[in-house]
PDB file of C-alpha atoms in Angstrom:
ATOM      1  CA  MET A   1      -0.030   0.076   0.063  1.00 97.00           C
ATOM      2  CA  LYS A   2       1.074   3.595  -0.563  1.00 98.00           C
ATOM      3  CA  TYR A   3       0.096   6.636   1.594  1.00 98.00           C
ATOM      4  CA  THR A   4       0.099   9.998   1.117  1.00 98.00           C
ATOM      5  CA  GLN A   5      -1.026  13.058   3.574  1.00 98.00           C
ATOM      6  CA  LEU A   6      -4.421  15.023   2.979  1.00 98.00           C
ATOM      7  CA  GLY A   7      -3.733  18.455   2.179  1.00 97.00           C
ATOM      8  CA  ASN A   8      -1.601  20.558   4.681  1.00 94.00           C
ATOM      9  CA  THR A   9      -2.304  18.486   7.633  1.00 98.00           C
ATOM     10  CA  ASP A  10      -0.366  15.709   9.066  1.00 97.00           C
ATOM     11  CA  ILE A  11      -3.385  12.954   8.355  1.00 98.00           C
ATOM     12  CA  GLU A  12      -1.567  10.009   6.802  1.00 98.00           C
ATOM     13  CA  VAL A  13      -3.929   7.901   4.387  1.00 98.00           C
ATOM     14  CA  SER A  14      -3.872   5.001   2.156  1.00 98.00           C
ATOM     15  CA  ARG A  15      -4.173   6.151  -1.446  1.00 98.00           C
ATOM     16  CA  ILE A  16      -7.034   4.143  -1.659  1.00 98.00           C
ATOM     17  CA  CYS A  17     -10.312   5.054   0.283  1.00 98.00           C
ATOM     18  CA  VAL A  18     -13.079   2.508   1.099  1.00 98.00           C
ATOM     19  CA  GLY A  19     -16.527   4.235   0.401  1.00 97.00           C
ATOM     20  CA  CYS A  20     -19.203   3.086   2.750  1.00 97.00           C
ATOM     21  CA  MET A  21     -22.168   4.084   1.046  1.00 95.00           C
ATOM     22  CA  SER A  22     -22.162   0.278   0.096  1.00 94.00           C
ATOM     23  CA  TYR A  23     -22.722  -0.677   3.750  1.00 97.00           C
ATOM     24  CA  GLY A  24     -25.932  -0.158   5.883  1.00 95.00           C
ATOM     25  CA  LYS A  25     -29.463  -1.211   6.238  1.00 94.00           C
ATOM     26  CA  PRO A  26     -31.154  -1.591   2.871  1.00 92.00           C
ATOM     27  CA  SER A  27     -34.217   0.804   2.344  1.00 88.00           C
ATOM     28  CA  GLU A  28     -36.452   1.798  -0.475  1.00 81.00           C
ATOM     29  CA  ASP A  29     -35.910   5.452  -0.102  1.00 80.00           C
ATOM     30  CA  PHE A  30     -31.925   5.100  -0.224  1.00 88.00           C
ATOM     31  CA  HIS A  31     -30.390   2.170  -1.761  1.00 87.00           C
ATOM     32  CA  LEU A  32     -31.642  -1.640  -1.655  1.00 87.00           C
ATOM     33  CA  TRP A  33     -28.064  -3.118  -2.763  1.00 86.00           C
ATOM     34  CA  THR A  34     -26.085  -2.408   0.470  1.00 94.00           C
ATOM     35  CA  LEU A  35     -24.399  -5.024   2.324  1.00 95.00           C
ATOM     36  CA  ASN A  36     -25.313  -6.368   5.862  1.00 96.00           C
ATOM     37  CA  GLN A  37     -23.097  -6.276   8.998  1.00 97.00           C
ATOM     38  CA  GLU A  38     -21.585  -9.474   8.373  1.00 97.00           C
ATOM     39  CA  GLU A  39     -20.741  -8.821   4.943  1.00 97.00           C
ATOM     40  CA  THR A  40     -19.347  -5.238   5.630  1.00 97.00           C
ATOM     41  CA  THR A  41     -17.087  -6.549   8.312  1.00 97.00           C
ATOM     42  CA  LYS A  42     -15.731  -9.070   5.816  1.00 97.00           C
ATOM     43  CA  MET A  43     -14.838  -6.251   3.119  1.00 97.00           C
ATOM     44  CA  ILE A  44     -13.550  -3.915   5.653  1.00 97.00           C
ATOM     45  CA  LYS A  45     -11.109  -6.638   7.111  1.00 97.00           C
ATOM     46  CA  HIS A  46      -9.989  -7.504   3.661  1.00 97.00           C
ATOM     47  CA  ALA A  47      -9.360  -3.716   3.012  1.00 97.00           C
ATOM     48  CA  LEU A  48      -7.241  -3.489   6.037  1.00 98.00           C
ATOM     49  CA  ASP A  49      -5.611  -6.541   5.230  1.00 98.00           C
ATOM     50  CA  LEU A  50      -4.615  -4.594   2.158  1.00 97.00           C
ATOM     51  CA  GLY A  51      -3.135  -1.835   3.949  1.00 98.00           C
ATOM     52  CA  VAL A  52      -6.021   0.411   3.761  1.00 98.00           C
ATOM     53  CA  ASN A  53      -6.655   2.721   6.683  1.00 98.00           C
ATOM     54  CA  PHE A  54      -9.114   5.504   4.800  1.00 98.00           C
ATOM     55  CA  PHE A  55     -12.942   5.213   5.358  1.00 98.00           C
ATOM     56  CA  ASP A  56     -15.665   7.686   3.962  1.00 98.00           C
ATOM     57  CA  THR A  57     -18.979   7.551   5.075  1.00 98.00           C
ATOM     58  CA  ALA A  58     -21.680   9.933   5.709  1.00 98.00           C
ATOM     59  CA  ASN A  59     -24.568  10.769   8.245  1.00 98.00           C
ATOM     60  CA  GLY A  60     -27.362  10.146   5.835  1.00 96.00           C
ATOM     61  CA  TYR A  61     -25.954   6.741   3.972  1.00 95.00           C
ATOM     62  CA  SER A  62     -28.466   4.202   4.747  1.00 92.00           C
ATOM     63  CA  HIS A  63     -30.132   6.594   7.425  1.00 94.00           C
ATOM     64  CA  GLY A  64     -26.896   6.419   9.577  1.00 95.00           C
ATOM     65  CA  THR A  65     -26.450   2.612   9.404  1.00 96.00           C
ATOM     66  CA  SER A  66     -23.706   2.764   7.230  1.00 97.00           C
ATOM     67  CA  GLU A  67     -21.894   5.021  10.034  1.00 98.00           C
ATOM     68  CA  GLU A  68     -22.990   2.045  12.744  1.00 98.00           C
ATOM     69  CA  PHE A  69     -21.847  -0.678  10.467  1.00 98.00           C
ATOM     70  CA  LEU A  70     -18.314   0.899  10.017  1.00 98.00           C
ATOM     71  CA  GLY A  71     -17.940   1.534  13.545  1.00 98.00           C
ATOM     72  CA  LYS A  72     -18.942  -2.159  14.698  1.00 98.00           C
ATOM     73  CA  ALA A  73     -16.923  -3.549  12.085  1.00 98.00           C
ATOM     74  CA  LEU A  74     -13.531  -1.894  13.345  1.00 98.00           C
ATOM     75  CA  LYS A  75     -14.551  -2.504  17.231  1.00 98.00           C
ATOM     76  CA  ASP A  76     -15.305  -6.201  16.281  1.00 98.00           C
ATOM     77  CA  LEU A  77     -12.008  -6.772  14.408  1.00 98.00           C
ATOM     78  CA  GLY A  78      -9.886  -5.132  17.390  1.00 98.00           C
ATOM     79  CA  VAL A  79      -8.547  -1.920  15.488  1.00 98.00           C
ATOM     80  CA  ALA A  80      -7.045   0.927  17.416  1.00 98.00           C
ATOM     81  CA  ARG A  81      -8.517   4.050  16.549  1.00 97.00           C
ATOM     82  CA  ASP A  82      -5.278   5.609  15.761  1.00 97.00           C
ATOM     83  CA  GLN A  83      -5.010   2.952  13.114  1.00 98.00           C
ATOM     84  CA  VAL A  84      -7.617   4.284  11.074  1.00 98.00           C
ATOM     85  CA  VAL A  85      -8.907   7.609   9.437  1.00 98.00           C
ATOM     86  CA  PHE A  86     -12.813   8.045   9.685  1.00 98.00           C
ATOM     87  CA  ALA A  87     -14.164  10.461   7.103  1.00 98.00           C
ATOM     88  CA  SER A  88     -18.024  11.534   7.278  1.00 98.00           C
ATOM     89  CA  LYS A  89     -20.187  14.261   5.906  1.00 98.00           C
ATOM     90  CA  VAL A  90     -22.896  16.712   6.743  1.00 98.00           C
ATOM     91  CA  TYR A  91     -25.748  18.303   4.799  1.00 98.00           C
ATOM     92  CA  PHE A  92     -28.648  15.892   3.952  1.00 97.00           C
ATOM     93  CA  ASN A  93     -30.075  16.727   7.305  1.00 98.00           C
ATOM     94  CA  GLU A  94     -32.418  19.206   8.928  1.00 98.00           C
ATOM     95  CA  GLY A  95     -30.930  22.366   8.776  1.00 98.00           C
ATOM     96  CA  LYS A  96     -28.209  21.426   6.184  1.00 98.00           C
ATOM     97  CA  LEU A  97     -25.051  23.447   7.295  1.00 98.00           C
ATOM     98  CA  SER A  98     -26.570  25.674   9.759  1.00 98.00           C
ATOM     99  CA  ALA A  99     -24.814  25.989  13.337  1.00 98.00           C
ATOM    100  CA  ALA A 100     -27.042  24.304  15.171  1.00 98.00           C
ATOM    101  CA  ALA A 101     -27.422  21.391  12.180  1.00 98.00           C
ATOM    102  CA  ILE A 102     -23.672  21.049  12.352  1.00 98.00           C
ATOM    103  CA  ARG A 103     -23.394  20.679  16.049  1.00 98.00           C
ATOM    104  CA  ARG A 104     -25.919  18.324  16.112  1.00 98.00           C
ATOM    105  CA  GLU A 105     -25.084  15.806  13.048  1.00 98.00           C
ATOM    106  CA  ILE A 106     -21.369  15.746  14.413  1.00 98.00           C
ATOM    107  CA  ASP A 107     -22.606  14.332  17.854  1.00 98.00           C
ATOM    108  CA  GLY A 108     -24.883  11.744  16.120  1.00 98.00           C
ATOM    109  CA  THR A 109     -22.054  10.850  13.914  1.00 98.00           C
ATOM    110  CA  LEU A 110     -19.337  10.137  16.522  1.00 98.00           C
ATOM    111  CA  GLN A 111     -21.914   8.035  18.530  1.00 98.00           C
ATOM    112  CA  ARG A 112     -22.708   6.054  15.566  1.00 98.00           C
ATOM    113  CA  LEU A 113     -19.064   5.379  14.773  1.00 98.00           C
ATOM    114  CA  GLY A 114     -18.295   4.862  18.313  1.00 98.00           C
ATOM    115  CA  THR A 115     -15.758   7.587  18.618  1.00 98.00           C
ATOM    116  CA  ASP A 116     -15.027  10.852  20.468  1.00 98.00           C
ATOM    117  CA  TYR A 117     -13.262  12.271  17.271  1.00 98.00           C
ATOM    118  CA  LEU A 118     -13.585  12.530  13.385  1.00 98.00           C
ATOM    119  CA  ASP A 119     -10.484  12.609  11.576  1.00 98.00           C
ATOM    120  CA  LEU A 120     -12.166  14.459   8.179  1.00 98.00           C
ATOM    121  CA  TYR A 121     -15.367  16.142   8.447  1.00 99.00           C
ATOM    122  CA  GLN A 122     -16.747  17.178   5.063  1.00 98.00           C
ATOM    123  CA  ILE A 123     -19.866  19.552   3.786  1.00 98.00           C
ATOM    124  CA  HIS A 124     -21.805  16.973   1.538  1.00 98.00           C
ATOM    125  CA  ARG A 125     -23.084  19.930  -0.603  1.00 97.00           C
ATOM    126  CA  PHE A 126     -23.101  23.860  -1.026  1.00 98.00           C
ATOM    127  CA  ASP A 127     -25.845  25.282   1.391  1.00 98.00           C
ATOM    128  CA  TYR A 128     -27.533  28.149  -0.302  1.00 98.00           C
ATOM    129  CA  GLY A 129     -29.759  28.751   2.768  1.00 98.00           C
ATOM    130  CA  THR A 130     -26.962  29.405   5.090  1.00 98.00           C
ATOM    131  CA  PRO A 131     -24.255  32.097   5.265  1.00 98.00           C
ATOM    132  CA  ILE A 132     -21.140  30.620   4.564  1.00 98.00           C
ATOM    133  CA  GLU A 133     -19.530  32.630   7.540  1.00 98.00           C
ATOM    134  CA  GLU A 134     -21.703  30.880  10.015  1.00 98.00           C
ATOM    135  CA  THR A 135     -20.819  27.419   8.535  1.00 98.00           C
ATOM    136  CA  MET A 136     -17.109  28.053   8.297  1.00 99.00           C
ATOM    137  CA  GLN A 137     -17.086  29.438  11.713  1.00 98.00           C
ATOM    138  CA  THR A 138     -18.885  26.455  13.156  1.00 99.00           C
ATOM    139  CA  LEU A 139     -16.309  24.036  11.488  1.00 99.00           C
ATOM    140  CA  HIS A 140     -13.659  25.666  12.888  1.00 98.00           C
ATOM    141  CA  GLU A 141     -14.939  25.574  16.136  1.00 98.00           C
ATOM    142  CA  LEU A 142     -15.451  21.752  15.900  1.00 98.00           C
ATOM    143  CA  VAL A 143     -11.627  21.631  15.073  1.00 98.00           C
ATOM    144  CA  GLN A 144     -10.786  24.039  17.998  1.00 98.00           C
ATOM    145  CA  SER A 145     -12.951  21.685  20.273  1.00 98.00           C
ATOM    146  CA  GLY A 146     -11.098  18.564  19.100  1.00 98.00           C
ATOM    147  CA  LYS A 147     -13.860  16.626  17.871  1.00 98.00           C
ATOM    148  CA  VAL A 148     -12.629  17.260  14.148  1.00 98.00           C
ATOM    149  CA  ARG A 149      -8.978  17.082  12.990  1.00 98.00           C
ATOM    150  CA  ALA A 150      -9.616  18.753   9.360  1.00 98.00           C
ATOM    151  CA  ILE A 151     -12.316  19.629   7.166  1.00 98.00           C
ATOM    152  CA  GLY A 152     -13.431  19.320   3.618  1.00 98.00           C
ATOM    153  CA  ALA A 153     -15.893  19.800   1.059  1.00 98.00           C
ATOM    154  CA  SER A 154     -17.582  17.755  -1.433  1.00 97.00           C
ATOM    155  CA  ALA A 155     -19.510  18.516  -4.780  1.00 96.00           C
ATOM    156  CA  MET A 156     -19.867  22.235  -5.446  1.00 97.00           C
ATOM    157  CA  TYR A 157     -18.991  25.071  -8.438  1.00 97.00           C
ATOM    158  CA  GLY A 158     -15.373  26.287  -8.173  1.00 97.00           C
ATOM    159  CA  TYR A 159     -16.713  29.869  -7.036  1.00 98.00           C
ATOM    160  CA  GLN A 160     -18.505  28.397  -3.777  1.00 98.00           C
ATOM    161  CA  PHE A 161     -15.477  26.239  -2.822  1.00 98.00           C
ATOM    162  CA  HIS A 162     -13.120  29.252  -3.584  1.00 98.00           C
ATOM    163  CA  ASN A 163     -15.465  31.659  -1.412  1.00 98.00           C
ATOM    164  CA  MET A 164     -15.519  29.324   1.428  1.00 98.00           C
ATOM    165  CA  GLN A 165     -11.680  29.283   1.562  1.00 98.00           C
ATOM    166  CA  ILE A 166     -11.640  32.971   1.126  1.00 98.00           C
ATOM    167  CA  CYS A 167     -13.824  33.155   4.046  1.00 98.00           C
ATOM    168  CA  ALA A 168     -11.812  30.981   6.319  1.00 98.00           C
ATOM    169  CA  GLU A 169      -8.693  32.887   5.711  1.00 98.00           C
ATOM    170  CA  ARG A 170     -10.052  36.474   6.241  1.00 98.00           C
ATOM    171  CA  ASN A 171     -11.350  35.238   9.629  1.00 98.00           C
ATOM    172  CA  GLY A 172      -8.538  32.972  10.717  1.00 98.00           C
ATOM    173  CA  TRP A 173     -10.564  29.942  10.564  1.00 98.00           C
ATOM    174  CA  THR A 174      -9.706  26.430   9.442  1.00 98.00           C
ATOM    175  CA  LEU A 175      -9.826  25.951   5.586  1.00 98.00           C
ATOM    176  CA  PHE A 176     -10.578  22.746   3.528  1.00 98.00           C
ATOM    177  CA  SER A 177      -8.087  20.548   3.386  1.00 98.00           C
ATOM    178  CA  THR A 178      -9.859  17.852   0.977  1.00 98.00           C
ATOM    179  CA  LEU A 179     -12.061  18.036  -1.860  1.00 98.00           C
ATOM    180  CA  GLN A 180     -14.520  14.981  -2.037  1.00 98.00           C
ATOM    181  CA  ASN A 181     -15.850  15.954  -5.904  1.00 97.00           C
ATOM    182  CA  HIS A 182     -17.432  13.903  -8.779  1.00 96.00           C
ATOM    183  CA  TYR A 183     -14.662  12.886 -10.970  1.00 98.00           C
ATOM    184  CA  ASN A 184     -13.760  10.231 -13.142  1.00 98.00           C
ATOM    185  CA  LEU A 185     -13.145   9.361 -16.824  1.00 98.00           C
ATOM    186  CA  LEU A 186     -16.766   9.697 -17.694  1.00 97.00           C
ATOM    187  CA  TYR A 187     -17.735  12.930 -15.818  1.00 97.00           C
ATOM    188  CA  ARG A 188     -14.664  15.656 -15.969  1.00 97.00           C
ATOM    189  CA  GLU A 189     -16.392  18.804 -15.714  1.00 97.00           C
ATOM    190  CA  ASP A 190     -14.923  20.019 -12.446  1.00 97.00           C
ATOM    191  CA  GLU A 191     -11.272  20.308 -14.537  1.00 98.00           C
ATOM    192  CA  ARG A 192     -12.691  23.487 -15.813  1.00 97.00           C
ATOM    193  CA  GLU A 193     -12.637  25.593 -12.252  1.00 97.00           C
ATOM    194  CA  LEU A 194     -13.216  23.495  -9.258  1.00 98.00           C
ATOM    195  CA  ILE A 195     -10.114  21.296  -9.283  1.00 98.00           C
ATOM    196  CA  PRO A 196      -7.742  24.175 -10.309  1.00 98.00           C
ATOM    197  CA  VAL A 197      -9.166  26.083  -7.235  1.00 98.00           C
ATOM    198  CA  ALA A 198      -8.368  23.176  -4.879  1.00 98.00           C
ATOM    199  CA  LYS A 199      -4.980  22.659  -6.247  1.00 97.00           C
ATOM    200  CA  GLN A 200      -4.221  26.533  -5.604  1.00 97.00           C
ATOM    201  CA  TYR A 201      -4.941  25.861  -2.136  1.00 98.00           C
ATOM    202  CA  GLY A 202      -2.927  22.598  -1.871  1.00 98.00           C
ATOM    203  CA  VAL A 203      -5.989  20.634  -1.385  1.00 98.00           C
ATOM    204  CA  SER A 204      -6.328  16.727  -1.917  1.00 98.00           C
ATOM    205  CA  LEU A 205      -8.502  15.397  -4.303  1.00 98.00           C
ATOM    206  CA  ILE A 206     -10.542  12.347  -3.044  1.00 98.00           C
ATOM    207  CA  PRO A 207     -13.270  11.871  -5.700  1.00 98.00           C
ATOM    208  CA  TYR A 208     -16.317   9.920  -5.106  1.00 97.00           C
ATOM    209  CA  SER A 209     -17.638   7.346  -7.891  1.00 96.00           C
ATOM    210  CA  PRO A 210     -14.216   7.178  -9.624  1.00 97.00           C
ATOM    211  CA  LEU A 211     -15.435   4.194 -11.485  1.00 97.00           C
ATOM    212  CA  ALA A 212     -18.823   5.694 -12.603  1.00 94.00           C
ATOM    213  CA  SER A 213     -20.962   3.728 -10.801  1.00 90.00           C
ATOM    214  CA  GLY A 214     -19.397   0.444 -12.326  1.00 91.00           C
ATOM    215  CA  HIS A 215     -19.226   1.660 -15.582  1.00 94.00           C
ATOM    216  CA  LEU A 216     -15.692   1.977 -16.157  1.00 96.00           C
ATOM    217  CA  THR A 217     -15.138  -1.749 -14.845  1.00 95.00           C
ATOM    218  CA  ARG A 218     -17.085  -3.663 -17.538  1.00 93.00           C
ATOM    219  CA  LYS A 219     -17.164  -3.361 -21.469  1.00 91.00           C
ATOM    220  CA  GLU A 220     -21.381  -3.423 -21.397  1.00 87.00           C
ATOM    221  CA  TRP A 221     -23.086  -0.520 -19.893  1.00 79.00           C
ATOM    222  CA  ASN A 222     -25.552  -2.406 -18.003  1.00 76.00           C
ATOM    223  CA  SER A 223     -24.532  -5.394 -15.496  1.00 63.00           C
ATOM    224  CA  GLY A 224     -27.637  -7.099 -14.675  1.00 64.00           C
ATOM    225  CA  SER A 225     -26.857  -6.531 -10.750  1.00 64.00           C
ATOM    226  CA  LYS A 226     -29.265  -5.303  -8.085  1.00 57.00           C
ATOM    227  CA  ARG A 227     -27.919  -2.161  -7.920  1.00 59.00           C
ATOM    228  CA  ASN A 228     -28.154  -1.544 -11.706  1.00 57.00           C
ATOM    229  CA  GLU A 229     -31.757  -2.577 -11.314  1.00 52.00           C
ATOM    230  CA  THR A 230     -32.542  -0.286  -8.573  1.00 61.00           C
ATOM    231  CA  ASP A 231     -30.124   2.369  -7.937  1.00 58.00           C
ATOM    232  CA  LYS A 232     -31.924   5.415  -9.686  1.00 59.00           C
ATOM    233  CA  VAL A 233     -29.516   7.908  -8.666  1.00 70.00           C
ATOM    234  CA  MET A 234     -26.789   5.985 -10.743  1.00 57.00           C
ATOM    235  CA  HIS A 235     -29.034   5.926 -13.701  1.00 60.00           C
ATOM    236  CA  SER A 236     -29.666   9.716 -13.426  1.00 72.00           C
ATOM    237  CA  LYS A 237     -25.990  10.573 -13.121  1.00 78.00           C
ATOM    238  CA  TYR A 238     -24.681   8.600 -16.349  1.00 83.00           C
ATOM    239  CA  ASP A 239     -27.386   7.321 -18.647  1.00 77.00           C
ATOM    240  CA  HIS A 240     -28.051  10.671 -20.366  1.00 80.00           C
ATOM    241  CA  ALA A 241     -24.430  10.633 -21.585  1.00 83.00           C
ATOM    242  CA  MET A 242     -24.221   6.750 -22.590  1.00 87.00           C
ATOM    243  CA  GLU A 243     -23.765   7.122 -26.325  1.00 89.00           C
ATOM    244  CA  ASN A 244     -20.920   9.274 -25.895  1.00 90.00           C
ATOM    245  CA  ASP A 245     -19.357   7.431 -23.093  1.00 94.00           C
ATOM    246  CA  MET A 246     -19.645   4.259 -24.330  1.00 95.00           C
ATOM    247  CA  GLN A 247     -16.653   5.137 -26.779  1.00 97.00           C
ATOM    248  CA  ILE A 248     -14.539   5.909 -23.346  1.00 97.00           C
ATOM    249  CA  VAL A 249     -15.387   2.729 -21.793  1.00 97.00           C
ATOM    250  CA  ALA A 250     -14.306   0.920 -25.233  1.00 97.00           C
ATOM    251  CA  ARG A 251     -11.056   2.584 -24.662  1.00 98.00           C
ATOM    252  CA  VAL A 252     -10.717   1.680 -21.270  1.00 98.00           C
ATOM    253  CA  ALA A 253     -11.217  -1.821 -22.156  1.00 98.00           C
ATOM    254  CA  GLU A 254      -8.903  -1.833 -25.152  1.00 98.00           C
ATOM    255  CA  VAL A 255      -5.859  -0.351 -22.885  1.00 98.00           C
ATOM    256  CA  ALA A 256      -6.585  -2.633 -20.131  1.00 98.00           C
ATOM    257  CA  GLU A 257      -6.361  -5.633 -22.435  1.00 98.00           C
ATOM    258  CA  ARG A 258      -3.127  -4.374 -24.045  1.00 98.00           C
ATOM    259  CA  LEU A 259      -1.630  -4.025 -20.948  1.00 98.00           C
ATOM    260  CA  GLY A 260      -2.941  -7.185 -19.339  1.00 98.00           C
ATOM    261  CA  VAL A 261      -4.754  -5.757 -16.315  1.00 98.00           C
ATOM    262  CA  THR A 262      -8.340  -5.039 -15.560  1.00 97.00           C
ATOM    263  CA  MET A 263     -10.484  -1.959 -16.503  1.00 97.00           C
ATOM    264  CA  THR A 264     -10.585  -0.972 -13.083  1.00 97.00           C
ATOM    265  CA  GLU A 265      -6.883  -0.408 -12.544  1.00 98.00           C
ATOM    266  CA  VAL A 266      -6.955   1.636 -15.931  1.00 98.00           C
ATOM    267  CA  ALA A 267      -9.691   3.979 -14.519  1.00 98.00           C
ATOM    268  CA  LEU A 268      -8.033   4.325 -11.253  1.00 98.00           C
ATOM    269  CA  ALA A 269      -4.450   4.787 -12.648  1.00 98.00           C
ATOM    270  CA  TRP A 270      -5.946   7.529 -14.968  1.00 98.00           C
ATOM    271  CA  LEU A 271      -7.275   9.317 -11.985  1.00 98.00           C
ATOM    272  CA  LEU A 272      -3.929   8.842  -9.866  1.00 98.00           C
ATOM    273  CA  LYS A 273      -1.956  10.219 -12.953  1.00 98.00           C
ATOM    274  CA  ARG A 274      -4.141  13.017 -12.811  1.00 98.00           C
ATOM    275  CA  GLY A 275      -2.907  14.290  -9.335  1.00 98.00           C
ATOM    276  CA  VAL A 276      -5.914  12.588  -7.358  1.00 98.00           C
ATOM    277  CA  ALA A 277      -4.771  11.591  -3.857  1.00 98.00           C
ATOM    278  CA  ALA A 278      -7.326   8.876  -2.826  1.00 98.00           C
ATOM    279  CA  PRO A 279     -10.029   7.794  -4.837  1.00 98.00           C
ATOM    280  CA  ILE A 280     -13.079   6.612  -2.874  1.00 98.00           C
ATOM    281  CA  VAL A 281     -13.917   3.067  -4.084  1.00 97.00           C
ATOM    282  CA  GLY A 282     -17.193   1.550  -2.869  1.00 94.00           C
ATOM    283  CA  ALA A 283     -16.728  -2.334  -3.142  1.00 89.00           C
ATOM    284  CA  THR A 284     -18.955  -4.766  -2.590  1.00 91.00           C
ATOM    285  CA  LYS A 285     -17.001  -7.499  -3.427  1.00 92.00           C
ATOM    286  CA  VAL A 286     -13.421  -8.850  -2.452  1.00 91.00           C
ATOM    287  CA  PRO A 287     -11.900  -8.669  -5.648  1.00 91.00           C
ATOM    288  CA  HIS A 288     -13.051  -5.171  -6.390  1.00 91.00           C
ATOM    289  CA  PHE A 289     -10.634  -3.996  -3.644  1.00 94.00           C
ATOM    290  CA  ASN A 290      -7.754  -6.285  -4.926  1.00 96.00           C
ATOM    291  CA  ASP A 291      -8.108  -4.522  -8.345  1.00 96.00           C
ATOM    292  CA  ALA A 292      -8.080  -0.972  -6.894  1.00 97.00           C
ATOM    293  CA  VAL A 293      -5.004  -1.594  -4.748  1.00 97.00           C
ATOM    294  CA  ARG A 294      -2.987  -2.959  -7.767  1.00 98.00           C
ATOM    295  CA  ALA A 295      -3.932   0.323  -9.911  1.00 98.00           C
ATOM    296  CA  LEU A 296      -1.260   2.003  -7.392  1.00 98.00           C
ATOM    297  CA  ASP A 297       1.419   0.285  -9.296  1.00 98.00           C
ATOM    298  CA  LEU A 298      -0.089   0.747 -12.777  1.00 98.00           C
ATOM    299  CA  ASP A 299       2.077   3.957 -14.614  1.00 97.00           C
ATOM    300  CA  LEU A 300      -0.278   4.757 -17.365  1.00 98.00           C
ATOM    301  CA  SER A 301       1.955   6.545 -19.979  1.00 98.00           C
ATOM    302  CA  ASP A 302       0.934  10.196 -21.164  1.00 98.00           C
ATOM    303  CA  GLU A 303      -0.118   8.585 -24.443  1.00 98.00           C
ATOM    304  CA  ASP A 304      -2.445   6.005 -23.052  1.00 98.00           C
ATOM    305  CA  ALA A 305      -3.979   8.740 -20.871  1.00 98.00           C
ATOM    306  CA  THR A 306      -4.518  10.840 -23.738  1.00 98.00           C
ATOM    307  CA  TYR A 307      -6.032   8.240 -25.574  1.00 98.00           C
ATOM    308  CA  LEU A 308      -8.644   7.509 -22.880  1.00 98.00           C
ATOM    309  CA  GLU A 309      -9.545  11.142 -22.750  1.00 98.00           C
ATOM    310  CA  GLU A 310      -9.810  12.059 -26.396  1.00 98.00           C
ATOM    311  CA  PRO A 311     -13.592  10.981 -27.035  1.00 97.00           C
ATOM    312  CA  TYR A 312     -14.882  12.773 -24.009  1.00 97.00           C
ATOM    313  CA  LYS A 313     -17.409  15.823 -24.783  1.00 96.00           C
ATOM    314  CA  ALA A 314     -18.729  18.369 -22.146  1.00 94.00           C
ATOM    315  CA  HIS A 315     -21.582  16.899 -19.719  1.00 93.00           C
ATOM    316  CA  GLU A 316     -24.488  18.323 -17.798  1.00 91.00           C
ATOM    317  CA  VAL A 317     -23.427  19.220 -14.609  1.00 92.00           C
ATOM    318  CA  VAL A 318     -24.163  16.418 -11.779  1.00 86.00           C
ATOM    319  CA  GLY A 319     -23.616  17.152  -8.102  1.00 84.00           C
ATOM    320  CA  ALA A 320     -23.005  20.497  -7.699  1.00 81.00           C
ATOM    321  CA  LEU A 321     -26.270  21.827  -8.100  1.00 72.00           C
TER     322      LEU A 321
END
């Protein structure tokens, strides 16, 4: 396993992060394809055995049970708290990013995870209804209190991320150290402004959906899996651009075959080549983690990277709205 530091912090993380949206109690109003506690613990143990120490979840994933499953798995496995990095998020809750909501939600997250501090606390989206000063000051207070070690942001527009960083700078508050944005070979809209702003501030990129909900792992668009049949969010993110994106999928398959690796390895290696610190991989099967870790040793040539990127056309914005 290879490791890196998050932004300008001293937090060392594996260059593969476990996305825990895949774990928790299934429900009609969230996801029906999530893994139960026993399966979750098995997956987390395998990730730990591979050297992964970075786990990302959110207060809203499976109505909080994702955090519960993660906390219980690590407790049952006897993992010391200082050997793992917990990341969670706030926004999809009552009050969104208001001071009262953040203070309430961090306590719920800590309780569900079974810990007294969070390594990384991220705002899940931009809150148009709360002054950014209120949000940034409250996040800073969490850092000062010791409940949170570092803060990060997720999907939003570049100007919003920039304004929040400026707000923190002007007031002497904690700045974002990470950006968990939507980024993969099939969705590259953030290359225009958001990613350059993040790099300007020395922020680490830890993108979600690095494999485009599995579309970059197989030659066919649909898989026939339970997720493929029931995940409406996945279809809304990707299906509208299928015709164009299948050209990219075909090239990923071609490069993978020529290099003797999996499509997963190629897709993740491309992200790493483009400066990503740790893609968030939501694996539900052991081989998925194996492929993700092997990607760390795949050094794509400039020619292959360009070949993979060439068919891309501008997409509708997804995630930032």
